[in-house]
Amino acid sequence: PRVAVRTPHAARLAAVVSREARAARRSVEVVPETNGRVTVYGSTCAEIGDTAFRHGVPVHQLADEIGDTGPAAPPPGDPEAHRPAAGFSELPPPIRARPARGPLRPLRYELRRSLGVRTTTLIMASVLLASAALSVLLARTGGTPLPRALAAWPEVLPLPPAALGAGILGALSFGDEFRYPALAAGRGTVPRRIGLLLAKLTVTAGFALLLATLVVVCGAQCLRLFYGPELITVPANAFALGASWAALTVGCAWAGLLAAGVFRVTGAGIAAVLAVPVLVVPLVQKVFAAPSARSVTGLPGRLRELAWWQLPQEADRWVLAVARMVAQPVGAALALSLSALVCAYLFTSLRGKVRW
């Protein structure tokens, strides 16, 4: 019998055990081996563990081993004796090589994290149910425009359920990283990963767009079911309304994501999403209400002159659509909030060593 010990201080443990055995006049043999392993003959696990504890030597493995004399000889006349014996010392399975870091690895991680928890499904299902109920109630009164009814955005609510749900999903995306530090190598390394940040922005935007589309489709089907198909008409500015709706949901999702990354808590991300219509929008409305002595007429033409590449003529419509979107109080407030959160995130989280 022997005692197998694995420790990073194999030489020190061997010297201590040998010295104590000589002092106690005991027959103990210590055989140092490779990879930090020591084999001790003539002692027990309890004695070796006590010696290592008293001298502060960390031990990773401590076990009794009994030598194997090989397989027993079969009795004469046994037909199994002529069969080749299987190897008793099999090699361990090969070590699986870890894949190299790449641009898709953070994206796969974020997708697995988002789809691996029930919170994402519960939030999206709750948003769809609340939006469908609000759409039916708003269309019943008759005084709500069709786009607001499809978006389930009554005047009394600061944000539609879809935008609020997207903001909660964004806040949970970074909030879970700090709530469960085992998801990452360390608490401080989470926000310093550029690849992880870009992956979270991409996945959160995808969930926000999916949620916005499902809300509109579900609302249209509910209105068609309750009030007939004649209520559903495609407005002339459907493209601009769709772009504004997508920008609102994605902006709220990113606001919750960045705020949770800055303050390292989910509640801060949700509070930032709610602060946009409650605090920032009134301030923007006051700015827009002030009299202006200058006009932005001819903005597309001046932007074309500043561009070093030739913009097509169709770009005027896109520039004007973006300008109208930003000119809205909610759009301007959301753009201002996102700009402030991006600056705060870069200042607080990326000051140290940045990794992909």
PDB file of C-alpha atoms in Angstrom, residues 118-234:
ATOM      1  CA  ARG A 118     -37.600  31.358 -19.162  1.00  0.00           C
ATOM      2  CA  THR A 119     -37.587  35.082 -18.470  1.00  0.00           C
ATOM      3  CA  THR A 120     -37.302  35.986 -22.158  1.00  0.00           C
ATOM      4  CA  THR A 121     -40.288  33.854 -23.135  1.00  0.00           C
ATOM      5  CA  LEU A 122     -42.397  35.068 -20.212  1.00  0.00           C
ATOM      6  CA  ILE A 123     -41.712  38.731 -20.964  1.00  0.00           C
ATOM      7  CA  MET A 124     -42.511  38.372 -24.660  1.00  0.00           C
ATOM      8  CA  ALA A 125     -45.706  36.420 -23.946  1.00  0.00           C
ATOM      9  CA  SER A 126     -46.839  39.010 -21.379  1.00  0.00           C
ATOM     10  CA  VAL A 127     -46.154  41.856 -23.811  1.00  0.00           C
ATOM     11  CA  LEU A 128     -48.144  40.148 -26.572  1.00  0.00           C
ATOM     12  CA  LEU A 129     -51.134  39.493 -24.306  1.00  0.00           C
ATOM     13  CA  ALA A 130     -51.148  43.035 -22.904  1.00  0.00           C
ATOM     14  CA  SER A 131     -50.746  44.580 -26.365  1.00  0.00           C
ATOM     15  CA  ALA A 132     -53.570  42.502 -27.833  1.00  0.00           C
ATOM     16  CA  ALA A 133     -55.926  43.492 -25.014  1.00  0.00           C
ATOM     17  CA  LEU A 134     -55.013  47.180 -25.303  1.00  0.00           C
ATOM     18  CA  SER A 135     -55.438  47.126 -29.093  1.00  0.00           C
ATOM     19  CA  VAL A 136     -58.955  45.735 -28.798  1.00  0.00           C
ATOM     20  CA  LEU A 137     -59.902  48.282 -26.116  1.00  0.00           C
ATOM     21  CA  LEU A 138     -58.432  51.239 -28.017  1.00  0.00           C
ATOM     22  CA  ALA A 139     -60.166  50.304 -31.268  1.00  0.00           C
ATOM     23  CA  ARG A 140     -63.493  49.930 -29.483  1.00  0.00           C
ATOM     24  CA  THR A 141     -63.624  53.583 -28.442  1.00  0.00           C
ATOM     25  CA  GLY A 142     -63.110  54.771 -32.016  1.00  0.00           C
ATOM     26  CA  GLY A 143     -61.131  57.860 -31.056  1.00  0.00           C
ATOM     27  CA  THR A 144     -57.664  56.303 -31.340  1.00  0.00           C
ATOM     28  CA  PRO A 145     -55.817  56.305 -34.686  1.00  0.00           C
ATOM     29  CA  LEU A 146     -55.135  52.919 -36.213  1.00  0.00           C
ATOM     30  CA  PRO A 147     -51.312  53.085 -35.793  1.00  0.00           C
ATOM     31  CA  ARG A 148     -51.666  53.731 -32.066  1.00  0.00           C
ATOM     32  CA  ALA A 149     -54.216  50.946 -31.767  1.00  0.00           C
ATOM     33  CA  LEU A 150     -51.911  48.488 -33.516  1.00  0.00           C
ATOM     34  CA  ALA A 151     -48.987  49.559 -31.327  1.00  0.00           C
ATOM     35  CA  ALA A 152     -51.218  49.346 -28.196  1.00  0.00           C
ATOM     36  CA  TRP A 153     -50.071  52.776 -27.050  1.00  0.00           C
ATOM     37  CA  PRO A 154     -52.775  54.726 -25.224  1.00  0.00           C
ATOM     38  CA  GLU A 155     -52.210  58.341 -24.305  1.00  0.00           C
ATOM     39  CA  VAL A 156     -52.050  57.591 -20.583  1.00  0.00           C
ATOM     40  CA  LEU A 157     -49.024  55.288 -20.888  1.00  0.00           C
ATOM     41  CA  PRO A 158     -45.539  56.781 -21.262  1.00  0.00           C
ATOM     42  CA  LEU A 159     -44.423  53.839 -23.414  1.00  0.00           C
ATOM     43  CA  PRO A 160     -46.188  51.017 -25.250  1.00  0.00           C
ATOM     44  CA  PRO A 161     -45.859  47.521 -23.776  1.00  0.00           C
ATOM     45  CA  ALA A 162     -43.581  46.444 -26.639  1.00  0.00           C
ATOM     46  CA  ALA A 163     -41.037  49.202 -25.957  1.00  0.00           C
ATOM     47  CA  LEU A 164     -41.166  48.561 -22.216  1.00  0.00           C
ATOM     48  CA  GLY A 165     -40.710  44.814 -22.740  1.00  0.00           C
ATOM     49  CA  ALA A 166     -37.773  45.430 -25.070  1.00  0.00           C
ATOM     50  CA  GLY A 167     -36.198  47.691 -22.445  1.00  0.00           C
ATOM     51  CA  ILE A 168     -36.623  45.013 -19.773  1.00  0.00           C
ATOM     52  CA  LEU A 169     -35.007  42.414 -22.037  1.00  0.00           C
ATOM     53  CA  GLY A 170     -32.098  44.769 -22.633  1.00  0.00           C
ATOM     54  CA  ALA A 171     -31.698  45.477 -18.924  1.00  0.00           C
ATOM     55  CA  LEU A 172     -31.724  41.765 -18.105  1.00  0.00           C
ATOM     56  CA  SER A 173     -29.083  41.116 -20.759  1.00  0.00           C
ATOM     57  CA  PHE A 174     -26.413  42.901 -18.732  1.00  0.00           C
ATOM     58  CA  GLY A 175     -28.130  42.580 -15.361  1.00  0.00           C
ATOM     59  CA  ASP A 176     -27.849  38.790 -15.382  1.00  0.00           C
ATOM     60  CA  GLU A 177     -24.094  39.050 -15.925  1.00  0.00           C
ATOM     61  CA  PHE A 178     -23.676  40.911 -12.634  1.00  0.00           C
ATOM     62  CA  ARG A 179     -26.411  39.028 -10.795  1.00  0.00           C
ATOM     63  CA  TYR A 180     -24.810  35.683 -11.619  1.00  0.00           C
ATOM     64  CA  PRO A 181     -21.034  36.291 -11.773  1.00  0.00           C
ATOM     65  CA  ALA A 182     -20.418  32.631 -12.641  1.00  0.00           C
ATOM     66  CA  LEU A 183     -21.529  33.403 -16.203  1.00  0.00           C
ATOM     67  CA  ALA A 184     -18.243  35.243 -16.748  1.00  0.00           C
ATOM     68  CA  ALA A 185     -14.664  34.752 -15.638  1.00  0.00           C
ATOM     69  CA  GLY A 186     -14.883  37.719 -13.281  1.00  0.00           C
ATOM     70  CA  ARG A 187     -17.194  40.505 -12.316  1.00  0.00           C
ATOM     71  CA  GLY A 188     -14.945  43.234 -13.669  1.00  0.00           C
ATOM     72  CA  THR A 189     -14.209  41.542 -17.001  1.00  0.00           C
ATOM     73  CA  VAL A 190     -17.802  41.527 -18.197  1.00  0.00           C
ATOM     74  CA  PRO A 191     -18.116  45.126 -19.425  1.00  0.00           C
ATOM     75  CA  ARG A 192     -14.592  45.250 -20.888  1.00  0.00           C
ATOM     76  CA  ARG A 193     -15.390  42.786 -23.650  1.00  0.00           C
ATOM     77  CA  ILE A 194     -16.066  44.659 -26.880  1.00  0.00           C
ATOM     78  CA  GLY A 195     -17.255  41.507 -28.612  1.00  0.00           C
ATOM     79  CA  LEU A 196     -19.715  40.761 -25.817  1.00  0.00           C
ATOM     80  CA  LEU A 197     -21.083  44.308 -25.930  1.00  0.00           C
ATOM     81  CA  LEU A 198     -21.611  44.160 -29.693  1.00  0.00           C
ATOM     82  CA  ALA A 199     -23.217  40.729 -29.374  1.00  0.00           C
ATOM     83  CA  LYS A 200     -25.604  41.981 -26.705  1.00  0.00           C
ATOM     84  CA  LEU A 201     -26.535  45.003 -28.814  1.00  0.00           C
ATOM     85  CA  THR A 202     -27.188  42.773 -31.826  1.00  0.00           C
ATOM     86  CA  VAL A 203     -29.225  40.135 -29.992  1.00  0.00           C
ATOM     87  CA  THR A 204     -31.198  42.735 -28.044  1.00  0.00           C
ATOM     88  CA  ALA A 205     -32.031  44.618 -31.243  1.00  0.00           C
ATOM     89  CA  GLY A 206     -33.154  41.359 -32.846  1.00  0.00           C
ATOM     90  CA  PHE A 207     -35.469  40.555 -29.943  1.00  0.00           C
ATOM     91  CA  ALA A 208     -36.821  44.117 -29.971  1.00  0.00           C
ATOM     92  CA  LEU A 209     -37.593  43.979 -33.704  1.00  0.00           C
ATOM     93  CA  LEU A 210     -39.188  40.561 -33.316  1.00  0.00           C
ATOM     94  CA  LEU A 211     -41.314  41.808 -30.440  1.00  0.00           C
ATOM     95  CA  ALA A 212     -42.366  44.933 -32.361  1.00  0.00           C
ATOM     96  CA  THR A 213     -43.376  42.863 -35.394  1.00  0.00           C
ATOM     97  CA  LEU A 214     -45.300  40.309 -33.342  1.00  0.00           C
ATOM     98  CA  VAL A 215     -47.180  43.044 -31.484  1.00  0.00           C
ATOM     99  CA  VAL A 216     -48.343  44.707 -34.717  1.00  0.00           C
ATOM    100  CA  VAL A 217     -49.290  41.405 -36.354  1.00  0.00           C
ATOM    101  CA  CYS A 218     -51.081  40.153 -33.252  1.00  0.00           C
ATOM    102  CA  GLY A 219     -52.918  43.471 -32.853  1.00  0.00           C
ATOM    103  CA  ALA A 220     -54.018  43.459 -36.493  1.00  0.00           C
ATOM    104  CA  GLN A 221     -55.321  39.910 -36.232  1.00  0.00           C
ATOM    105  CA  CYS A 222     -57.206  40.709 -33.031  1.00  0.00           C
ATOM    106  CA  LEU A 223     -58.811  43.785 -34.598  1.00  0.00           C
ATOM    107  CA  ARG A 224     -59.724  41.759 -37.672  1.00  0.00           C
ATOM    108  CA  LEU A 225     -61.246  39.074 -35.476  1.00  0.00           C
ATOM    109  CA  PHE A 226     -63.262  41.406 -33.237  1.00  0.00           C
ATOM    110  CA  TYR A 227     -64.301  44.231 -35.577  1.00  0.00           C
ATOM    111  CA  GLY A 228     -63.950  42.841 -39.093  1.00  0.00           C
ATOM    112  CA  PRO A 229     -61.405  43.312 -41.887  1.00  0.00           C
ATOM    113  CA  GLU A 230     -62.724  46.728 -42.940  1.00  0.00           C
ATOM    114  CA  LEU A 231     -61.046  48.361 -39.941  1.00  0.00           C
ATOM    115  CA  ILE A 232     -57.533  47.390 -41.094  1.00  0.00           C
ATOM    116  CA  THR A 233     -56.268  49.815 -43.734  1.00  0.00           C
ATOM    117  CA  VAL A 234     -52.686  50.479 -44.777  1.00  0.00           C
TER     118      VAL A 234
END
